[in-house]
XYZ file of C-alpha atoms in Angstrom:
534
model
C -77.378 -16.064 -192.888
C -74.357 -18.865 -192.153
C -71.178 -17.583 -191.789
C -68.010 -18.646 -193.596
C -66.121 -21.108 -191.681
C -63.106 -19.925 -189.461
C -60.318 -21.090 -191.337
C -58.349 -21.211 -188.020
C -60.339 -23.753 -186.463
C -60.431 -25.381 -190.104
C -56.701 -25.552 -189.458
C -56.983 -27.599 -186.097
C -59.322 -30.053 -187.007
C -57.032 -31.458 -189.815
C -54.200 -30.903 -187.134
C -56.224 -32.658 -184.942
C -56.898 -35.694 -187.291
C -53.104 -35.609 -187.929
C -52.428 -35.802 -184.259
C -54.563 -38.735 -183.791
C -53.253 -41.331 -186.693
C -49.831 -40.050 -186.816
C -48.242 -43.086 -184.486
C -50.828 -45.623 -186.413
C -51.421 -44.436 -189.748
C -48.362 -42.558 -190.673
C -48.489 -42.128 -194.287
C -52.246 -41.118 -194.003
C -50.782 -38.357 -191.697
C -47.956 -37.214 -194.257
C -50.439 -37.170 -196.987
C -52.636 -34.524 -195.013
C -49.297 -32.486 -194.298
C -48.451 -32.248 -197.329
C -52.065 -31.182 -198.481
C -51.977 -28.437 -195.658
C -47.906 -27.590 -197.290
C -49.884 -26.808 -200.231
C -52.271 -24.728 -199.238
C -50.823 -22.588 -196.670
C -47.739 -21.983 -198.321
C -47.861 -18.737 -199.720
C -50.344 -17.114 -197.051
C -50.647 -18.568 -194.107
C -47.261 -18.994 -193.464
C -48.022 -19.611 -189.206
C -50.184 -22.757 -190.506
C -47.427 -24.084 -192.958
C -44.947 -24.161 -189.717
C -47.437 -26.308 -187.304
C -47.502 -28.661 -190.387
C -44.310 -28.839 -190.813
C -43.785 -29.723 -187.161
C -45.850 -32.532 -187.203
C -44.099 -33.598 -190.358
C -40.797 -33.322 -189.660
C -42.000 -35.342 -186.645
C -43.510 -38.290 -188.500
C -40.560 -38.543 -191.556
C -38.464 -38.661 -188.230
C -39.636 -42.265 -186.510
C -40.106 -43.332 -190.199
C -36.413 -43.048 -190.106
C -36.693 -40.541 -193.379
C -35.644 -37.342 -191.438
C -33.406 -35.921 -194.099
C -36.472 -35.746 -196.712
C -38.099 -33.240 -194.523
C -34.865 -30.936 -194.186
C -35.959 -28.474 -196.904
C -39.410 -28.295 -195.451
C -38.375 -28.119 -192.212
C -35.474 -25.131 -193.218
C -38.548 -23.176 -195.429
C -40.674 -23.071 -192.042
C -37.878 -22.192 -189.764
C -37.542 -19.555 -191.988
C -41.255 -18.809 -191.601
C -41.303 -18.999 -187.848
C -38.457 -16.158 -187.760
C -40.220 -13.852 -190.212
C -43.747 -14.139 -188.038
C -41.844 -13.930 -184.860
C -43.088 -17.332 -183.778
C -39.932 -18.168 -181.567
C -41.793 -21.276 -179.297
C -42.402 -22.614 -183.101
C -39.141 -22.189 -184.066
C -37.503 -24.405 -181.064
C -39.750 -26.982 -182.395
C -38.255 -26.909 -185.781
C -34.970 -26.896 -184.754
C -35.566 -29.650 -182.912
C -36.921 -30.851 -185.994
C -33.693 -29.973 -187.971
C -31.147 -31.347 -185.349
C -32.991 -35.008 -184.498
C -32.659 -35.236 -188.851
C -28.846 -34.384 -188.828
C -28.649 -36.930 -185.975
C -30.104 -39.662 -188.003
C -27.543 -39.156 -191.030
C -24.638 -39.490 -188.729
C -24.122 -35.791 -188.808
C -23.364 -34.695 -185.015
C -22.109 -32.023 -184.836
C -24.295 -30.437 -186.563
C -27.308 -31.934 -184.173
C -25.705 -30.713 -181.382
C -25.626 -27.148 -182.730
C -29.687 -27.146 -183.281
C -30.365 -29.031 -180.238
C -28.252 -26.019 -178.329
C -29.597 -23.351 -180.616
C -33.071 -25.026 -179.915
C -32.887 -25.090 -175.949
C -31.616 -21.723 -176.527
C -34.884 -20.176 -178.183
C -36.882 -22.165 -175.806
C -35.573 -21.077 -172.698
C -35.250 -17.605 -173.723
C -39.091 -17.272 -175.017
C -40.149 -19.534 -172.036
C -41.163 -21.954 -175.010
C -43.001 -25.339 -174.181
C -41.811 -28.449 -172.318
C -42.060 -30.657 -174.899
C -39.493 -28.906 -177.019
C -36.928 -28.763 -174.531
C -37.223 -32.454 -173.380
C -36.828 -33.868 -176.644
C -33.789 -31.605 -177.368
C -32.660 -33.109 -174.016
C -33.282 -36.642 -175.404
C -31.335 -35.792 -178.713
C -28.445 -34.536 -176.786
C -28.664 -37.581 -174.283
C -28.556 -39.630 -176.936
C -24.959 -38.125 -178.496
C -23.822 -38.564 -175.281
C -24.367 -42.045 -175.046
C -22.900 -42.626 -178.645
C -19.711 -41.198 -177.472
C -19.141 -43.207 -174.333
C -20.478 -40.605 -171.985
C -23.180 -42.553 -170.476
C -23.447 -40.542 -167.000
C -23.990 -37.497 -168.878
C -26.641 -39.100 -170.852
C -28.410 -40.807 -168.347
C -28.520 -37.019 -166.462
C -30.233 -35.388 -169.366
C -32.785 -38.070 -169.718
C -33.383 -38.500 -165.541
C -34.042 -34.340 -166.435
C -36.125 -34.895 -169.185
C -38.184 -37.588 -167.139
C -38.979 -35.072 -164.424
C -40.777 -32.857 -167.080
C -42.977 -35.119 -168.797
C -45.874 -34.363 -166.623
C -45.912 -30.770 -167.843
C -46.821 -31.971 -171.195
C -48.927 -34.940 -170.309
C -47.972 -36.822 -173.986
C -47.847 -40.289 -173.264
C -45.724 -40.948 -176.550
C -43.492 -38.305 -175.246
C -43.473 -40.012 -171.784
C -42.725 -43.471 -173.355
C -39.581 -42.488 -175.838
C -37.613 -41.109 -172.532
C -38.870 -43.592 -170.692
C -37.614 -46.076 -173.598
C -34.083 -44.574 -174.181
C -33.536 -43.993 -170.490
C -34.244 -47.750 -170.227
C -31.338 -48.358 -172.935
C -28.858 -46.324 -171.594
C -29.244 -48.719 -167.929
C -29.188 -52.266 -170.079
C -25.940 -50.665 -171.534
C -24.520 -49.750 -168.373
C -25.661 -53.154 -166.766
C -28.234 -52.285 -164.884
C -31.173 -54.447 -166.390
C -33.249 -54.615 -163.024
C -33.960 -50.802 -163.317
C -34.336 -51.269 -166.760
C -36.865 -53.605 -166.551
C -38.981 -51.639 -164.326
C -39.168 -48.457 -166.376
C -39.801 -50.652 -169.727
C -42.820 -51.924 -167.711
C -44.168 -48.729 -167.603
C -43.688 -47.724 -170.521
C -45.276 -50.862 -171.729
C -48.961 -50.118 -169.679
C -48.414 -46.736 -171.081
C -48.309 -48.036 -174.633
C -50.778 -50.591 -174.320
C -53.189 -47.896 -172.544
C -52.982 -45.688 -175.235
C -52.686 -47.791 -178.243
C -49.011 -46.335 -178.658
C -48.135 -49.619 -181.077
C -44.416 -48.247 -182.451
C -42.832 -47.642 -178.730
C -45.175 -51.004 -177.660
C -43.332 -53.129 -180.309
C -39.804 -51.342 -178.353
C -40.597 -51.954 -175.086
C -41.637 -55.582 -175.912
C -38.446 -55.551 -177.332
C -36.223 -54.810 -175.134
C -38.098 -56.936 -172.151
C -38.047 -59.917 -174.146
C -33.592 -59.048 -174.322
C -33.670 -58.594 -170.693
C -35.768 -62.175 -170.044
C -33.433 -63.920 -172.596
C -30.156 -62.869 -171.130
C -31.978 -64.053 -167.464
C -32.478 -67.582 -169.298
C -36.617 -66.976 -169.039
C -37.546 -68.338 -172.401
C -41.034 -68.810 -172.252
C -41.319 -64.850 -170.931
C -39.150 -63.705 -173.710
C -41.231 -65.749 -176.289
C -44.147 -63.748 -174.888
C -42.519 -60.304 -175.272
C -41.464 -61.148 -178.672
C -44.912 -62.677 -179.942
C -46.758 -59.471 -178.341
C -43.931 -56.987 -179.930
C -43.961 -58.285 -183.543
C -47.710 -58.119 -183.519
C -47.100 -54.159 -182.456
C -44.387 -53.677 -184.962
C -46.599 -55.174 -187.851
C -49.481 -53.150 -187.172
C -47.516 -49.780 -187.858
C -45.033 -51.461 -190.521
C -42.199 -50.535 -188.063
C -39.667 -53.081 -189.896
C -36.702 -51.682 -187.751
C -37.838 -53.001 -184.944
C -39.785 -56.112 -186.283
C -36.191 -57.230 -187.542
C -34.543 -57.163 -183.834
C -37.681 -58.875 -182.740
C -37.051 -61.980 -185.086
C -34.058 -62.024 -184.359
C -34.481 -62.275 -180.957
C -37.228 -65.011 -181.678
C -34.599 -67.351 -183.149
C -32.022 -66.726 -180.304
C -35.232 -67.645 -178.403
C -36.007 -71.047 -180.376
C -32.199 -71.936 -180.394
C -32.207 -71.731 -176.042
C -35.104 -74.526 -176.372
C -33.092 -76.876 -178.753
C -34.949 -75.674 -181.785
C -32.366 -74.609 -184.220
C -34.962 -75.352 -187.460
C -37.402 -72.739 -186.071
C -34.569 -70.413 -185.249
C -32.898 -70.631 -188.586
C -36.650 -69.836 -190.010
C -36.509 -66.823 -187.690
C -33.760 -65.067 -188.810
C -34.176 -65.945 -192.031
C -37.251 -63.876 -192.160
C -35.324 -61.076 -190.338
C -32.667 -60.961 -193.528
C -35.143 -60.580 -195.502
C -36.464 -57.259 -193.754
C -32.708 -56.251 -193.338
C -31.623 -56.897 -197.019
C -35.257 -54.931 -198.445
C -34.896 -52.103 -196.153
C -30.945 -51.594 -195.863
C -30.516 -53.165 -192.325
C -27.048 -53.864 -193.068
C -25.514 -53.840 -190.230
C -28.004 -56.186 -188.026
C -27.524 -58.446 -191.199
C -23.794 -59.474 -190.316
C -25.025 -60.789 -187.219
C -27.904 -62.358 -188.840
C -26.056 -64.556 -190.803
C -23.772 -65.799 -188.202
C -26.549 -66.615 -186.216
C -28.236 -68.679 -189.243
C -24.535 -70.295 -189.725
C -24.846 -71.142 -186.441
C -28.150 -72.197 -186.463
C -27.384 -74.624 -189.649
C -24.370 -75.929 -188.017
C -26.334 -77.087 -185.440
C -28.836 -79.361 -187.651
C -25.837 -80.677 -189.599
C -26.584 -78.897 -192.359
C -23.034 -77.452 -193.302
C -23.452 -76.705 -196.782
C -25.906 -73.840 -195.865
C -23.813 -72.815 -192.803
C -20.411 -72.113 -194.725
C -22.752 -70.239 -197.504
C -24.137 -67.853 -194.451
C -20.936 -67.972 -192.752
C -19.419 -66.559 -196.627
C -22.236 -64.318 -196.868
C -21.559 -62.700 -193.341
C -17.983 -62.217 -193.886
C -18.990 -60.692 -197.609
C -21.220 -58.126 -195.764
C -18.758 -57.524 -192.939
C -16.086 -56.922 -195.350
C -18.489 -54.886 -197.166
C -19.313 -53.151 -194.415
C -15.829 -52.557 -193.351
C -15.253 -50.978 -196.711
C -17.649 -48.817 -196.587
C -17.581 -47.753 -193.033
C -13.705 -46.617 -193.393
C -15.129 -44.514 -196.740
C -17.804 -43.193 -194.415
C -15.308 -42.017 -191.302
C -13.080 -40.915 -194.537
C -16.024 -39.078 -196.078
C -16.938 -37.500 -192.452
C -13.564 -36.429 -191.426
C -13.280 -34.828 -194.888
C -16.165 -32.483 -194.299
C -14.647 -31.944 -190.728
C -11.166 -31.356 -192.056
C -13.701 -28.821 -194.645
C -15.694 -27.259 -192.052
C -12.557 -26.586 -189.977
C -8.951 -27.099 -191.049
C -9.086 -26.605 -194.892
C -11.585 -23.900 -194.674
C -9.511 -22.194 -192.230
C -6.601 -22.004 -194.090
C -8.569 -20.916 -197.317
C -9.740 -17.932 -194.972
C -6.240 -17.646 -194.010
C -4.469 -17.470 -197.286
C -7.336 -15.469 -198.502
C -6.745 -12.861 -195.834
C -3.048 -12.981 -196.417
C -2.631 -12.996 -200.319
C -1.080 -9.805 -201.461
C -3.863 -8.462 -203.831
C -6.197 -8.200 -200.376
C -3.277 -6.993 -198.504
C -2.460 -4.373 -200.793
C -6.613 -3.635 -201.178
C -6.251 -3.887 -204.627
C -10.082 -3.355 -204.796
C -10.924 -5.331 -207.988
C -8.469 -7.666 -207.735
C -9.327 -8.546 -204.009
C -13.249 -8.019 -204.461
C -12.891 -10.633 -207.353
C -10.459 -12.941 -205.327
C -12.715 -13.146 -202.148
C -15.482 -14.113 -204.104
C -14.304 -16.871 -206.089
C -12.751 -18.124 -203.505
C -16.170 -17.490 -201.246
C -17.895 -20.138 -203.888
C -15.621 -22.713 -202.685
C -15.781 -22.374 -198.821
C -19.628 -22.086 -198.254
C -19.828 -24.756 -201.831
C -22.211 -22.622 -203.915
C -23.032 -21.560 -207.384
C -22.712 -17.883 -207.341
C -21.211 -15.062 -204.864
C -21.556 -11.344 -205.594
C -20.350 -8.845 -204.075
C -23.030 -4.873 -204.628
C -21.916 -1.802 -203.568
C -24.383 1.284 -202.942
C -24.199 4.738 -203.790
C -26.083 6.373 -200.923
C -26.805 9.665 -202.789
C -28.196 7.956 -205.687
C -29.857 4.768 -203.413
C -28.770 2.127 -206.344
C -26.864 -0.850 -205.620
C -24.374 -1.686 -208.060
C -23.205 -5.198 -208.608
C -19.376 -4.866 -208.575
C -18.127 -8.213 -208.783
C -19.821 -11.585 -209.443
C -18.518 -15.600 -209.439
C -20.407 -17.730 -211.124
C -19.485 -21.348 -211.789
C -21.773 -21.278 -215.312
C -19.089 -18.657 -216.518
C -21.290 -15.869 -216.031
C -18.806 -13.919 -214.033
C -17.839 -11.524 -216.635
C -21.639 -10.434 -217.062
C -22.746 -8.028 -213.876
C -26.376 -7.389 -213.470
C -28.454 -4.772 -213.458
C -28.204 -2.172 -210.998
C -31.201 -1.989 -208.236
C -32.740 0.937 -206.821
C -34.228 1.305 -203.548
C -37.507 2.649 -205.124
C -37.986 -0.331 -206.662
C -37.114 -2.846 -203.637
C -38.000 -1.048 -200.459
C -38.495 -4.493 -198.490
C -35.169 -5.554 -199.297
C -33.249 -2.058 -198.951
C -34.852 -1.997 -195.500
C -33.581 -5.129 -194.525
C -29.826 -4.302 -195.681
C -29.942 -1.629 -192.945
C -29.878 -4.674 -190.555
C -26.501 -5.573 -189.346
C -27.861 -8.984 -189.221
C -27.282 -11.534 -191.833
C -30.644 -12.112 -194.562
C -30.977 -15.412 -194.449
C -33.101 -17.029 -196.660
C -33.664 -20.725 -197.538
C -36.013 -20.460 -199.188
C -35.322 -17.029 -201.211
C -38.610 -17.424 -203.328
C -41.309 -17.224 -200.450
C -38.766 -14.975 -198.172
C -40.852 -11.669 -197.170
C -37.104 -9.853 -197.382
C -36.586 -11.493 -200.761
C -39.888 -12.107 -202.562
C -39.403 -8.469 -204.301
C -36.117 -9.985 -206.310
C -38.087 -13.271 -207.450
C -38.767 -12.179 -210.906
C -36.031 -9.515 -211.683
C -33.333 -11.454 -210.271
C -33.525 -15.077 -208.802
C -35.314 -16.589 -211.267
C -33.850 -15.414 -214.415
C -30.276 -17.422 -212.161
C -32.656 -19.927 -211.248
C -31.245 -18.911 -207.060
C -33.549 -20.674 -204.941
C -31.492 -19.609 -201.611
C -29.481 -17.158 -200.670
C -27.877 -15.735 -197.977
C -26.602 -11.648 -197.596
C -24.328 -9.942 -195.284
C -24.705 -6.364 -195.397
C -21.489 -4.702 -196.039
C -21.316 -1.516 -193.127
C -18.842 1.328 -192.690
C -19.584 3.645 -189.911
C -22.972 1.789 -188.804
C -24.148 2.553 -192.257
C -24.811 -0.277 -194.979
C -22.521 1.086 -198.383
C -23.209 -2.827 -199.820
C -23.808 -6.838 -199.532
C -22.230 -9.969 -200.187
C -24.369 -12.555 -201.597
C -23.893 -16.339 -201.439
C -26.590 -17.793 -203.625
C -27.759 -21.084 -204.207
C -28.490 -22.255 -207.584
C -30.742 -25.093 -208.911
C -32.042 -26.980 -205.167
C -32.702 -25.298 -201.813
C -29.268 -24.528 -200.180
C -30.319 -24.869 -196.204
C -27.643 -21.990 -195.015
C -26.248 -23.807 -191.786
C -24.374 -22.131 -188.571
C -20.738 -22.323 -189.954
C -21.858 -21.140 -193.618
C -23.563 -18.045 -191.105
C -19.917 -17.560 -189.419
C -17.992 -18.370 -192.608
C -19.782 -15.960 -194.397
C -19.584 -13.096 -191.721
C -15.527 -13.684 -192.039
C -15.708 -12.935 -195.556
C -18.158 -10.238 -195.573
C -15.587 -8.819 -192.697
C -12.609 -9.243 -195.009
C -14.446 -7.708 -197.648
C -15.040 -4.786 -195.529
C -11.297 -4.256 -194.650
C -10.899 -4.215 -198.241
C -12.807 -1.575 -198.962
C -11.517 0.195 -195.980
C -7.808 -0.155 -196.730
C -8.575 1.167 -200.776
C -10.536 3.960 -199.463
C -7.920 5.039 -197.139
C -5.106 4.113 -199.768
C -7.827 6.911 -202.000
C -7.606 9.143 -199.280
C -4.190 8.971 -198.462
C -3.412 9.994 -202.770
C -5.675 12.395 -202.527
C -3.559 14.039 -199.369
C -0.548 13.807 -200.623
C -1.647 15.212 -204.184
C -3.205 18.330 -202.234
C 0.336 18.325 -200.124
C 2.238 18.440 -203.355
C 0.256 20.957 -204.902
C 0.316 23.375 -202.169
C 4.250 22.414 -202.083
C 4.313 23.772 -206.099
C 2.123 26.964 -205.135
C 4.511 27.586 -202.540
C 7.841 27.364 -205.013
C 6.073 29.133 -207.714
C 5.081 31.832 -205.026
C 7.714 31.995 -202.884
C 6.670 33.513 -199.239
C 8.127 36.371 -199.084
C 9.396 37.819 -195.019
């Protein structure tokens, strides 16, 4: 009689397929992701996260991190809830190499730290920690600070050989090769691009072959070798078209033309970058394309063709002003969400803490005050703030924000009969955090009776504790799309679920206090009405 197949070692071979065309037939390799996504979802949630590695991986060098995010946030989630910490690294790594590529650093920072973090605490694997030492290199570098870079990525080099990844080897090797042209060192350059070149071309490794070919063929250009650069260049567009890597196959051509335009042959370099605007203006390129039409006005000037050199010299000075536009609207747009995530939230925590209904513990007034004002600093849809009546076990929702309007309607009570998995959980001082609310194991049970009928997708609870016992939550909850709850919505959130506690304090003291003196002055009447006598 056959057996049924071992669905774990079903598992690895389509990991193992995916392993093996990721770097040459990426979308083939998302497509089989996404079929394992499907499929492991709901119950095999340790599967879903090694897929999701190896797709947050690929969306990653297809420059398309930020379309993984929500993936990458639901198995996070996943890793913590089957205690897979060495899985977990991985995904932040995941996470923080995504909010790198959207220009959002300080955030990467945070899950590169919180990802060396796990690692080194669960002795996680090498491969985890050197790319979170690449990632952070790579900051570094961006702001100036290229000794500090070029130490994390002379670290990182000395722990390839644990892994034994020769696409792993190659990207240090590549960016470590970077940081020395940019610090003017191109000899040592040169010889760590050569091996990551015979590592590339050894093992078929065509994206970081096309970069290495790059960058040689820069190096051999600026040392006036022509005919050597030409051969780079040649060898590295034929790499970058076999894996459609257009980022790269733009630098090359333009390269090439610089490359025709040494020999004297401005026609076939204003051919050359031609065909690299192209790539640039399809894919978004925008800001190689400034430089790619000064180099064609250039180019044209020197065949006397002037006509087409003023129309790319307009064109460049169009995109450059375009460019400066935007950029301005960009630092505007990130020094906003600083000023958000830092400043202005700051003082809304501070005026919040300091208005006089939460001074006085007004308890309605201040419950409803902290979470309107709660929808605003973590930007979501609904906060609500339960109570519990520990005799009874039911959790009573005493205040609610809604930006529908819905504030004025409170939910049903819940009792811990009915939601043991989530009543257990609020006995953790820890914050519930769930991306992902609807596949949560700590949130599944309020799918039906709760979520959906808000249409909440995430949501993220602080349990409310007097006395190291849990008396209620706050909940922020994300309505419509996945809300990916980041580390300064967790400490936001834990300042507000504190202030909401010293509410409740203060009013139940203020109670006590009433209830004192009103026993004080009642024993005070007794005592007129019958006089001690001596």
């Amino acid at each position: 009689m056959n057996s049924a197949p071992d669905p774990a070692s079903q598992w690895q071979t389509v990991f193992d397929q995916i392993d093996a065309i990721m770097h040459v037939q990426p979308e083939d390799a998302l497509k089989l992701c996404k079929q394992v996504f499907v499929e492991s979802y709901l119950w095999e949630p340790p599967t879903y996260v090694r897929a999701a590695e190896r797709y947050g991986k690929i969306m990653d060098h297809l420059g398309r991190s930020s379309e993984a995010r929500d993936s990458l946030f639901a198995a996070q989630q996943a890793a913590q809830a089957s205690c897979m910490p060495a899985h977990e690294a991985k995904i932040l790594e995941r996470l923080a190499r995504g909010y790198y590529s959207g220009g959002d650093y300080r955030r990467a920072i945070q899950y590169w730290d919180g990802c060396i973090e796990v690692n080194n605490q669960f002795a996680g694997d090498a491969e985890t920690w050197i790319l979170a030492k690449v990632g952070l290199a790579q900051v570094y570098k961006g702001a100036g600070d290229y000794e500090a870079a070029l130490t994390m990525l002379a670290e990182a080099q000395l722990r390839t050989a644990q892994v034994g990844d020769p696409h792993l080897d190659a990207k240090v090797k590549i960016n470590l090769a970077v940081c020395l042209i940019e610090r003017q060192r191109a000899a040592e350059a040169a010889a760590i691009l050569h091996e990551a070149f015979a590592l590339c071309s050894e093992h078929q490794l065509y994206d970081y072959l096309a970069e290495s070919n790059l960058y040689l063929g820069k190096i051999a250009l600026a040392d006036g070798a022509l005919e050597t650069a030409m051969a780079y260049v040649d060898a590295g567009l034929a790499a970058a078209r076999r894996v459609n890597f257009r980022w790269c196959e733009a630098h090359l051509l333009a390269v090439k033309a610089e490359v025709h335009a040494g020999r004297g042959a401005a026609d076939l370099a204003l051919l050359a970058v031609k065909e690299a605007q192209a790539i640039a203006i399809a894919d978004g390129f925008f800001d190689m394309l400034i430089q790619q039409h000064f180099a064609a006005a250039h180019y044209a000037a020197s065949l006397n063709d002037f006509a087409t050199a003023f129309t790319e010299h307009k064109k460049g000075r169009d995109c450059e002003q375009r460019m400066h536009v935007k950029a301005p609207l960009e630092r505007s747009f990130d020094l906003k969400e600083q000023l958000r995530s830092h400043q202005c939230l700051n003082r809304l925590l501070l005026d919040l803490s300091t208005h006089d209904v939460v001074e006085r513990a007004e308890l309605e007034s201040a419950l409803r005050l902290i979470t309107e004002a709660s929808s605003q600093i973590l930007a979501v849809a609904r906060v609500s703030l339960w109570l519990l009546d520990v005799p009874s076990g039911v959790l009573a929702q005493r205040c609610l924000h809604a930006a529908d309007g819905a504030a004025g309607t409170l939910d049903a009570p819940m009792r811990i009969g009915d939601y043991p998995l989530f009543f257990e959980r609020l006995n953790d001082p820890r914050a519930l955090v769930a991306h992902d609310a609807l596949h949560h194991p700590h949130t599944a049970e309020l799918v039906e009776p709760y979520l959906n009928v808000h249409q909440i997708k995430s949501i993220l609870v602080f349990p409310i504790r007097l006395g190291g016992q849990t008396i209620g939550a706050l909940c922020f909850e994300g309505v419509g799309t996945q809300h990916n709850w980041t580390q300064d919505d967790l400490l936001l959130g834990k300042q507000l679920a504190e202030m909401s506690v010293r509410v409740i304090t203060s009013f139940e003291h203020t109670v006590a206090r009433a209830e004192i003196n009103a026993l004080h002055a009642g024993i005070m009447r007794a005592q007129n009405v019958f006089p001690v006598k001596n």
